XYZ file of C-alpha atoms in Angstrom:
579
model
C -0.046 -0.018 0.001
C 2.916 2.243 0.633
C 4.136 2.095 -2.885
C 1.021 3.477 -4.496
C 0.883 6.241 -1.953
C 4.482 7.230 -2.655
C 3.813 7.228 -6.321
C 0.785 9.339 -6.025
C 2.748 11.716 -3.905
C 5.574 11.889 -6.418
C 3.023 12.490 -9.334
C 1.312 15.262 -7.299
C 4.587 16.799 -6.574
C 5.605 16.767 -10.249
C 2.268 18.178 -11.436
C 2.220 20.949 -8.927
C 2.591 24.536 -10.350
C 5.606 26.609 -9.298
C 3.582 28.817 -6.927
C 2.038 25.947 -5.098
C 5.530 24.287 -4.861
C 6.783 27.455 -3.345
C 3.903 27.738 -0.825
C 4.051 23.943 -0.195
C 0.315 23.654 -0.587
C -1.795 21.107 -2.608
C -2.200 22.049 -6.322
C -5.303 21.167 -8.240
C -3.364 21.322 -11.615
C -4.733 22.467 -14.972
C -3.725 25.562 -16.992
C -4.469 27.685 -14.078
C -4.891 26.004 -10.598
C -7.486 26.848 -8.064
C -5.022 28.431 -5.716
C -3.521 30.834 -8.209
C -6.869 31.746 -9.620
C -8.121 32.541 -6.147
C -5.044 34.523 -5.149
C -4.518 36.105 -8.603
C -1.107 34.644 -8.929
C 0.901 33.858 -12.083
C 0.305 30.076 -12.615
C 3.377 28.368 -14.217
C 4.805 24.927 -14.455
C 8.476 24.124 -14.544
C 8.035 20.433 -14.701
C 8.599 19.090 -18.192
C 6.002 16.341 -17.648
C 3.272 18.793 -16.802
C 4.034 20.933 -19.719
C 3.691 17.915 -21.914
C 0.342 16.913 -20.436
C -0.961 20.446 -20.866
C 0.267 20.653 -24.406
C -1.318 17.362 -25.207
C -4.640 18.540 -23.775
C -4.437 21.751 -25.818
C -3.764 19.870 -28.907
C -6.830 17.659 -28.415
C -8.973 20.725 -27.863
C -7.615 22.382 -30.960
C -8.199 19.249 -32.989
C -11.777 19.125 -31.851
C -12.213 22.727 -32.852
C -10.665 22.209 -36.190
C -12.982 19.315 -37.066
C -15.989 21.412 -35.980
C -14.864 24.309 -38.199
C -14.381 21.975 -41.128
C -17.920 20.595 -40.746
C -19.347 24.153 -40.423
C -17.417 25.299 -43.490
C -18.728 22.320 -45.613
C -22.145 23.033 -44.401
C -22.276 26.857 -45.029
C -19.723 27.239 -47.996
C -19.789 23.962 -49.882
C -18.553 25.564 -53.119
C -15.479 27.256 -51.653
C -12.364 25.063 -51.250
C -11.044 25.397 -47.667
C -7.384 25.058 -48.725
C -7.749 27.902 -51.151
C -9.339 30.114 -48.480
C -6.655 29.370 -46.019
C -3.961 29.967 -48.570
C -5.278 33.542 -49.042
C -5.985 34.297 -45.435
C -4.284 37.551 -44.285
C -1.949 37.516 -41.430
C -2.774 39.476 -38.270
C -1.462 43.035 -38.461
C -2.119 44.093 -34.933
C -3.649 47.395 -34.062
C -4.284 49.071 -37.469
C -4.415 52.672 -36.127
C -1.026 52.441 -34.433
C 0.557 50.874 -37.588
C -0.862 53.499 -39.864
C 0.328 56.612 -38.093
C 3.998 57.444 -37.839
C 6.824 56.715 -40.204
C 8.597 54.487 -37.718
C 5.680 51.998 -37.506
C 5.720 50.516 -41.041
C 4.750 46.836 -40.549
C 2.323 45.713 -43.116
C 2.306 41.966 -43.763
C -0.982 41.630 -45.666
C -0.899 38.367 -47.607
C 2.186 39.243 -49.549
C 1.008 42.661 -50.737
C 3.226 44.538 -48.420
C 6.168 43.643 -46.278
C 7.910 44.898 -43.240
C 10.514 47.694 -43.542
C 13.609 47.579 -41.465
C 16.420 49.905 -40.576
C 19.432 49.618 -42.870
C 17.416 48.655 -45.958
C 18.430 50.240 -49.214
C 15.642 52.412 -50.223
C 16.414 52.094 -53.923
C 16.680 48.200 -54.077
C 13.932 45.896 -52.865
C 15.335 43.345 -50.409
C 14.283 39.787 -50.394
C 11.302 39.175 -48.082
C 11.333 36.666 -45.331
C 8.311 34.931 -46.917
C 7.347 34.650 -50.526
C 5.477 37.688 -51.801
C 4.093 36.086 -55.057
C 1.453 33.352 -54.354
C 1.657 31.684 -57.726
C 3.989 29.603 -59.691
C 6.477 31.198 -62.092
C 4.991 29.401 -64.970
C 1.563 30.947 -64.287
C 2.781 34.152 -65.656
C 3.317 32.942 -69.189
C 0.506 34.276 -71.403
C -1.275 33.675 -74.661
C -2.938 36.763 -76.223
C -3.619 35.198 -79.769
C -7.322 35.273 -78.739
C -9.456 38.217 -77.652
C -11.493 38.269 -74.328
C -15.108 37.980 -75.203
C -17.203 41.155 -74.729
C -14.283 43.429 -73.666
C -13.092 46.448 -75.438
C -10.028 47.986 -73.601
C -7.088 45.633 -72.852
C -6.104 47.620 -69.644
C -9.651 47.630 -68.461
C -9.915 43.765 -68.813
C -6.875 42.831 -66.830
C -7.868 39.686 -64.949
C -7.167 38.951 -61.328
C -6.674 35.244 -62.301
C -2.974 34.681 -62.044
C -2.890 31.761 -64.602
C -1.504 32.527 -68.054
C -2.295 36.295 -67.835
C 1.201 37.774 -67.474
C 2.775 39.359 -64.418
C 1.005 42.254 -62.706
C 2.692 43.715 -59.624
C 1.225 45.474 -56.510
C 0.874 48.949 -58.093
C -1.083 47.453 -61.060
C -4.647 48.337 -61.851
C -5.702 44.847 -60.909
C -4.118 44.871 -57.482
C -7.281 46.084 -55.823
C -9.218 42.988 -57.117
C -6.331 40.787 -55.985
C -6.466 42.243 -52.524
C -10.138 41.743 -52.150
C -9.598 38.109 -53.134
C -7.167 37.819 -50.309
C -9.716 38.664 -47.733
C -11.681 35.984 -45.901
C -14.065 34.576 -46.819
C -12.460 34.001 -50.192
C -15.169 33.703 -52.953
C -14.094 32.396 -56.362
C -14.282 34.724 -59.360
C -15.649 33.791 -62.692
C -13.177 34.926 -65.319
C -13.909 35.816 -68.927
C -13.453 32.901 -71.378
C -11.587 33.279 -74.618
C -13.247 33.070 -77.930
C -12.923 29.939 -80.004
C -11.062 31.484 -82.949
C -8.404 34.015 -83.738
C -9.476 37.601 -83.802
C -8.796 38.042 -87.555
C -11.169 35.148 -88.684
C -13.208 36.424 -91.619
C -11.455 39.753 -91.702
C -11.336 41.375 -95.126
C -8.099 42.700 -96.608
C -7.033 46.326 -95.915
C -6.736 46.787 -99.712
C -10.393 46.197 -100.273
C -11.383 49.329 -98.263
C -12.828 52.154 -100.182
C -10.716 55.394 -100.578
C -13.473 57.460 -98.866
C -13.261 55.143 -95.821
C -9.506 55.469 -95.759
C -9.812 59.247 -95.769
C -12.437 59.165 -93.055
C -10.255 57.064 -90.782
C -7.221 59.249 -91.196
C -9.374 62.301 -90.404
C -10.857 60.560 -87.338
C -7.319 59.700 -86.189
C -6.214 63.299 -86.240
C -9.513 64.650 -84.852
C -10.008 62.209 -81.920
C -6.561 60.606 -81.132
C -3.860 63.112 -82.202
C -4.756 65.977 -79.731
C -3.890 63.545 -76.854
C -0.796 61.889 -78.433
C 0.786 64.091 -81.168
C 3.466 61.551 -82.124
C 2.963 62.477 -85.797
C 3.011 65.770 -87.596
C -0.366 65.894 -89.414
C 0.837 67.838 -92.425
C 3.821 65.585 -93.079
C 1.740 62.475 -92.835
C -0.978 63.617 -95.009
C 1.597 64.858 -97.596
C 3.048 61.403 -97.679
C -0.302 59.667 -98.045
C -1.107 61.793 -101.114
C 2.331 61.587 -102.536
C 3.411 65.292 -102.082
C 6.276 64.094 -99.927
C 8.423 60.925 -100.445
C 7.653 58.135 -98.033
C 10.389 56.698 -95.726
C 12.657 54.296 -97.591
C 13.437 52.101 -94.614
C 10.317 49.982 -95.101
C 8.453 51.477 -92.158
C 5.649 53.198 -94.115
C 3.259 50.219 -94.427
C 3.501 49.655 -90.682
C 3.018 53.227 -89.814
C 0.202 53.845 -92.383
C -1.890 50.846 -91.321
C -1.269 51.502 -87.542
C -2.786 54.977 -88.026
C -5.780 53.439 -89.948
C -6.386 50.837 -87.348
C -6.423 53.370 -84.610
C -8.548 55.802 -86.635
C -11.136 53.003 -87.260
C -10.949 51.828 -83.684
C -11.952 55.233 -82.287
C -14.384 55.931 -85.062
C -16.647 52.860 -85.509
C -18.353 50.564 -83.082
C -16.751 47.472 -81.641
C -19.232 45.229 -83.496
C -18.010 46.216 -86.908
C -14.365 45.284 -86.237
C -13.477 47.710 -89.045
C -9.992 48.327 -87.536
C -8.897 44.597 -87.934
C -8.238 44.700 -91.597
C -5.590 47.418 -91.022
C -4.193 45.656 -87.870
C -3.871 42.485 -89.844
C -1.986 44.311 -92.554
C 0.249 46.113 -90.086
C 1.039 42.849 -88.272
C 2.063 41.362 -91.583
C 4.897 43.929 -91.810
C 6.219 43.087 -88.270
C 9.288 40.797 -88.689
C 12.798 40.471 -87.403
C 13.892 42.975 -89.900
C 12.694 45.847 -87.753
C 15.292 44.798 -85.198
C 18.108 45.469 -87.674
C 16.942 48.994 -88.542
C 16.278 52.059 -86.593
C 14.580 55.231 -87.578
C 12.086 57.834 -86.249
C 9.362 56.541 -88.531
C 9.762 52.989 -87.149
C 9.618 54.329 -83.588
C 6.414 56.147 -84.356
C 4.877 52.987 -86.087
C 5.849 50.586 -83.381
C 4.611 52.911 -80.533
C 1.149 53.350 -82.283
C 0.790 49.651 -82.903
C 1.725 48.889 -79.250
C -0.912 51.248 -77.995
C -3.457 49.849 -80.309
C -2.736 46.165 -79.115
C -3.342 47.379 -75.471
C -6.793 48.686 -76.545
C -7.422 45.478 -78.347
C -7.060 43.132 -75.156
C -3.512 42.414 -75.744
C -1.756 44.253 -72.861
C 1.240 42.002 -72.647
C 1.822 42.085 -76.381
C 1.550 45.858 -76.380
C 3.969 46.039 -73.453
C 6.466 44.014 -75.224
C 6.186 46.037 -78.483
C 6.391 49.323 -76.577
C 9.605 48.040 -75.009
C 10.947 47.506 -78.563
C 10.039 51.072 -79.467
C 11.644 52.399 -76.299
C 14.794 50.518 -76.903
C 14.941 51.646 -80.641
C 14.382 55.270 -79.482
C 17.346 55.033 -77.178
C 19.284 53.514 -79.942
C 18.730 56.378 -82.349
C 19.198 59.000 -79.557
C 15.717 60.315 -79.297
C 16.376 60.938 -75.529
C 19.159 63.519 -76.393
C 19.160 67.108 -77.552
C 21.151 67.970 -80.625
C 22.094 71.579 -81.549
C 24.018 71.346 -84.878
C 23.431 73.137 -88.252
C 22.400 69.808 -89.748
C 19.571 69.176 -87.298
C 16.629 71.477 -88.241
C 14.353 73.079 -85.561
C 11.476 71.110 -87.240
C 13.280 67.777 -86.891
C 14.241 68.409 -83.263
C 10.718 69.404 -82.347
C 9.354 66.214 -83.877
C 11.902 64.102 -82.122
C 10.780 65.776 -78.837
C 7.125 64.977 -79.501
C 7.853 61.428 -80.378
C 10.070 60.762 -77.372
C 7.724 62.179 -74.750
C 4.644 60.475 -76.371
C 6.541 57.260 -76.200
C 7.510 57.955 -72.468
C 3.899 58.595 -71.555
C 2.863 55.349 -73.053
C 5.732 53.344 -71.404
C 5.090 55.009 -68.050
C 1.461 54.286 -68.234
C 1.878 50.685 -69.224
C 4.311 50.000 -66.536
C 2.085 51.488 -63.860
C -1.028 49.649 -65.081
C 0.802 46.370 -65.095
C 2.799 46.891 -61.983
C 6.174 46.425 -63.672
C 9.515 48.189 -63.018
C 9.505 51.817 -64.205
C 11.671 53.013 -67.010
C 14.641 55.191 -65.933
C 15.200 58.824 -67.229
C 18.830 58.894 -66.362
C 20.818 60.246 -69.106
C 17.790 61.907 -70.763
C 18.243 65.651 -71.533
C 15.615 66.148 -74.284
C 13.423 69.154 -73.738
C 9.662 69.156 -73.563
C 7.946 69.976 -76.743
C 6.711 73.481 -77.400
C 3.075 74.431 -76.896
C 2.374 74.702 -80.636
C -0.085 73.355 -83.183
C 1.115 71.295 -86.161
C 0.524 74.235 -88.560
C 2.889 76.303 -86.470
C 5.747 74.026 -87.504
C 7.270 74.092 -90.972
C 10.025 71.954 -92.417
C 12.075 75.094 -93.534
C 11.574 77.183 -90.390
C 14.896 78.640 -88.873
C 13.744 78.650 -85.185
C 10.776 77.461 -83.083
C 8.087 80.025 -82.564
C 7.159 81.075 -78.986
C 4.796 78.967 -76.971
C 1.017 79.673 -77.348
C -1.097 80.623 -74.316
C -3.987 78.731 -75.549
C -4.557 74.959 -75.845
C -2.793 73.152 -78.728
C -2.147 69.596 -79.774
C 0.831 69.552 -77.662
C -0.737 70.888 -74.478
C -2.043 67.673 -73.084
C 1.173 65.881 -73.895
C 3.181 68.491 -71.909
C 0.965 68.020 -68.915
C 1.035 64.271 -69.247
C 4.817 64.139 -69.215
C 5.015 66.042 -65.968
C 2.395 63.809 -64.336
C 4.139 60.687 -65.682
C 7.413 61.763 -64.082
C 5.622 61.895 -60.738
C 3.951 58.596 -61.502
C 7.365 57.036 -62.077
C 8.413 58.203 -58.685
C 5.206 56.905 -57.059
C 5.657 53.548 -59.027
C 9.220 53.040 -57.886
C 8.283 53.761 -54.206
C 5.541 51.235 -54.209
C 7.541 48.538 -56.021
C 10.404 48.999 -53.515
C 8.449 49.204 -50.291
C 4.968 48.047 -51.144
C 3.647 50.726 -48.969
C 5.469 54.033 -48.652
C 6.157 55.648 -45.308
C 3.521 58.077 -44.163
C 5.943 60.990 -44.582
C 6.928 59.897 -47.987
C 3.256 59.389 -49.163
C 2.458 62.903 -47.967
C 5.424 64.329 -49.905
C 4.310 62.442 -53.123
C 0.727 63.628 -52.540
C 1.928 67.218 -52.397
C 3.782 66.753 -55.609
C 0.676 65.663 -57.407
C -1.276 68.709 -55.889
C 1.569 70.984 -57.018
C 1.234 69.609 -60.557
C -2.545 70.231 -60.482
C -2.161 73.878 -59.367
C 0.600 74.481 -61.976
C -1.619 73.529 -64.969
C -2.629 76.219 -67.395
C -5.957 77.906 -66.739
C -7.572 76.208 -69.521
C -7.125 72.893 -67.884
C -9.385 73.946 -65.051
C -12.355 71.425 -64.494
C -14.816 74.273 -64.835
C -13.485 75.561 -68.220
C -14.842 74.123 -71.339
C -12.556 73.664 -74.286
C -13.408 72.907 -77.924
C -14.239 69.248 -78.361
C -10.973 67.919 -79.681
C -9.218 69.289 -76.610
C -11.858 68.618 -73.959
C -11.788 64.885 -73.821
C -7.928 64.599 -73.641
C -8.000 67.188 -70.761
C -10.600 65.147 -68.886
C -8.709 61.918 -69.274
C -5.619 63.711 -67.988
C -7.366 64.917 -64.895
C -8.769 61.406 -64.324
C -5.288 59.975 -64.460
C -4.200 62.346 -61.749
C -7.119 61.109 -59.564
C -6.003 57.515 -60.226
C -2.457 58.237 -59.291
C -3.554 59.596 -55.900
C -5.539 56.388 -55.455
C -2.731 54.110 -56.347
C -0.373 56.090 -54.045
C -2.631 55.947 -50.957
C -4.574 52.683 -51.253
C -1.902 50.548 -49.426
C -2.961 52.482 -46.225
C -6.574 51.717 -47.015
C -5.691 48.049 -47.759
C -3.780 47.709 -44.390
C -6.827 49.261 -42.493
C -9.183 46.804 -44.054
C -6.891 43.757 -43.653
C -6.583 44.481 -40.083
C -10.210 44.275 -39.582
C -10.307 47.648 -37.924
C -13.051 50.348 -38.356
C -12.185 52.592 -41.367
C -9.869 55.317 -39.948
C -10.634 58.332 -42.192
C -8.491 60.539 -39.767
C -5.360 58.971 -41.403
C -4.503 61.481 -44.145
C -3.529 58.923 -46.753
C -6.779 57.012 -46.339
C -8.816 60.063 -46.477
C -6.823 61.237 -49.720
C -7.435 57.787 -51.311
C -11.233 57.982 -50.715
C -11.442 61.640 -51.633
C -9.630 60.987 -54.988
C -11.889 58.043 -55.774
C -14.995 60.087 -55.105
C -13.821 63.039 -57.188
C -12.884 60.817 -60.050
C -16.215 58.897 -60.031
C -17.968 62.334 -59.755
C -16.013 63.800 -62.576
C -16.570 60.841 -65.024
C -20.281 60.635 -64.155
C -20.756 64.344 -64.802
C -19.011 64.027 -68.154
C -21.380 60.980 -68.941
C -24.329 63.071 -68.071
C -23.279 65.932 -70.325
C -22.415 63.710 -73.223
C -25.221 61.185 -73.396
C -28.146 62.836 -71.579
C -27.306 66.484 -72.461
C -28.220 67.587 -68.932
C -26.447 69.580 -66.271
C -25.103 67.844 -63.044
C -27.951 69.268 -60.926
C -30.516 67.025 -62.756
C -31.978 64.247 -60.752
C -30.210 60.889 -61.546
C -33.408 59.018 -61.658
C -34.298 60.994 -64.797
C -31.275 59.978 -66.744
C -30.085 56.652 -65.643
C -31.650 54.881 -68.474
C -29.592 57.080 -70.875
C -26.200 56.112 -69.518
C -23.941 53.669 -71.310
C -20.544 53.826 -69.405
C -18.681 51.598 -71.849
C -19.323 53.990 -74.713
C -17.614 56.822 -72.877
C -14.423 54.766 -72.742
C -14.257 54.287 -76.457
C -16.454 56.964 -78.079
C -15.908 59.816 -75.642
C -14.037 61.976 -78.065
C -16.533 61.474 -80.870
C -19.491 62.085 -78.487
C -17.990 65.413 -77.565
C -18.323 66.570 -81.152
C -21.890 65.522 -81.441
C -23.649 66.152 -78.083
C -21.387 68.365 -75.833
C -23.635 71.034 -74.500
C -20.942 73.289 -72.995
C -22.545 73.204 -69.613
C -20.036 74.138 -66.981
C -19.720 72.147 -63.683
C -20.645 73.974 -60.572
C -18.375 72.190 -58.199
C -14.899 73.566 -57.543
C -12.234 70.968 -57.243
C -10.709 70.841 -53.696
C -7.198 71.174 -55.053
C -8.140 74.523 -56.606
C -9.711 75.850 -53.546
C -13.245 77.498 -53.238
């Protein structure tokens, strides 16, 4: 009888908590014994055997909870794979309010969208993260854009959140917000657009079969609707070459340039159902070959740049991105990024080169930001901005560039876009490097966007109505500035949401993000009202909702301006301009 008693006494002694051992009293055991609970003492166990027993009990309890959760998941969310939902579950970020305010508190582990910043990290080079940031396989980023996406018009608007075979899109990309929403619990599967069953040029007639009147109309539409935003060509020179008054380039670039212009002119002119642009795209594509890599000229840069922008609009963002990269490399190879002041370089030639270079830069910067890919560097670039002049102000035989005009011209929007694109490059690089900028850095970049806005010429004011060919490019420019503010500040908003905390609008970056989004939506909606319903913004929305077709504004906005723009001025003053 004595042996069992001794054994019990030894077990009881081994299982007693440290506090009961110290006080030499009987311990009830458990995670928190009765004595420590009654006396508000810290209940701890130094005995390895007791820690093991406690751990085993907790494991059994956790396993029971896990099984109950799996049964509940299958009951309430039978169509959602549990493994996928767990894979996309964000980590706990702690107190959102404390982590949002202050430059020293920059910890943002939200499912790989952001990462922790530490002292001593090079601000210019992204350091490897402790955990993988990308949640897909490398092979998933291979893509096939030989087929169009059904029912979609604009390639950048149809970027898919599906990581499979769609190309790489980084954190600053246009699709990052959808990816972030997918990372939040509960994860809900998304239905992605399905490709068509045949190539996009099936049944497309030859470009040579188009009537001369149709060709002329598409050229007119190009210079009326597209050219005021992107003056990469000189209208007089192009038309003179079309009609034979000037010799065409002898490097073989003319068929590519000519058909690219017609494809864009047809695209912005006719409806998507007609596919009237495809014959010219098909012909332009026929002139793309390895030979273009063995030649370099201003005309080739113009042609490749225009075709790249067209591909982006035709649901081929990756193909357009690759082609714009070729154009950018060729531009560097022929020195478009440098100024030349020699007797053999005429002012007309130098001004044309400036327009081509900066239009190309705007396209490159926009594509890189939209796709979340590293920004192009302007190191070593000394080319000046183009003069604020119309095409007819430039002549081949002029001896010097005329003074800038104080009124809007075809170069006005490009000049403003270049300045905004430079800021966008800085924002883009900051987001790629740190995922989320510090609070102080975000405020500094926000101020640079505000300074850009206030430095715009008076005719770019939201309440100023320009002639139709300039009004739509101006509106798109302002919308891009709103979007840049959203992209800059949305990491702070994402962090707040992922932490599960109440929306903290007192954080300036969150407030700025929401304000920019509201201003952008309001501006676009007012333009839709003006264009399609012909009513001022004060009209009740219920009276005009049936008239709205948002997709048409994306494609036919410039043309609608010429047909229905009423000239009504907005009554709202933008906050960046003051009251």
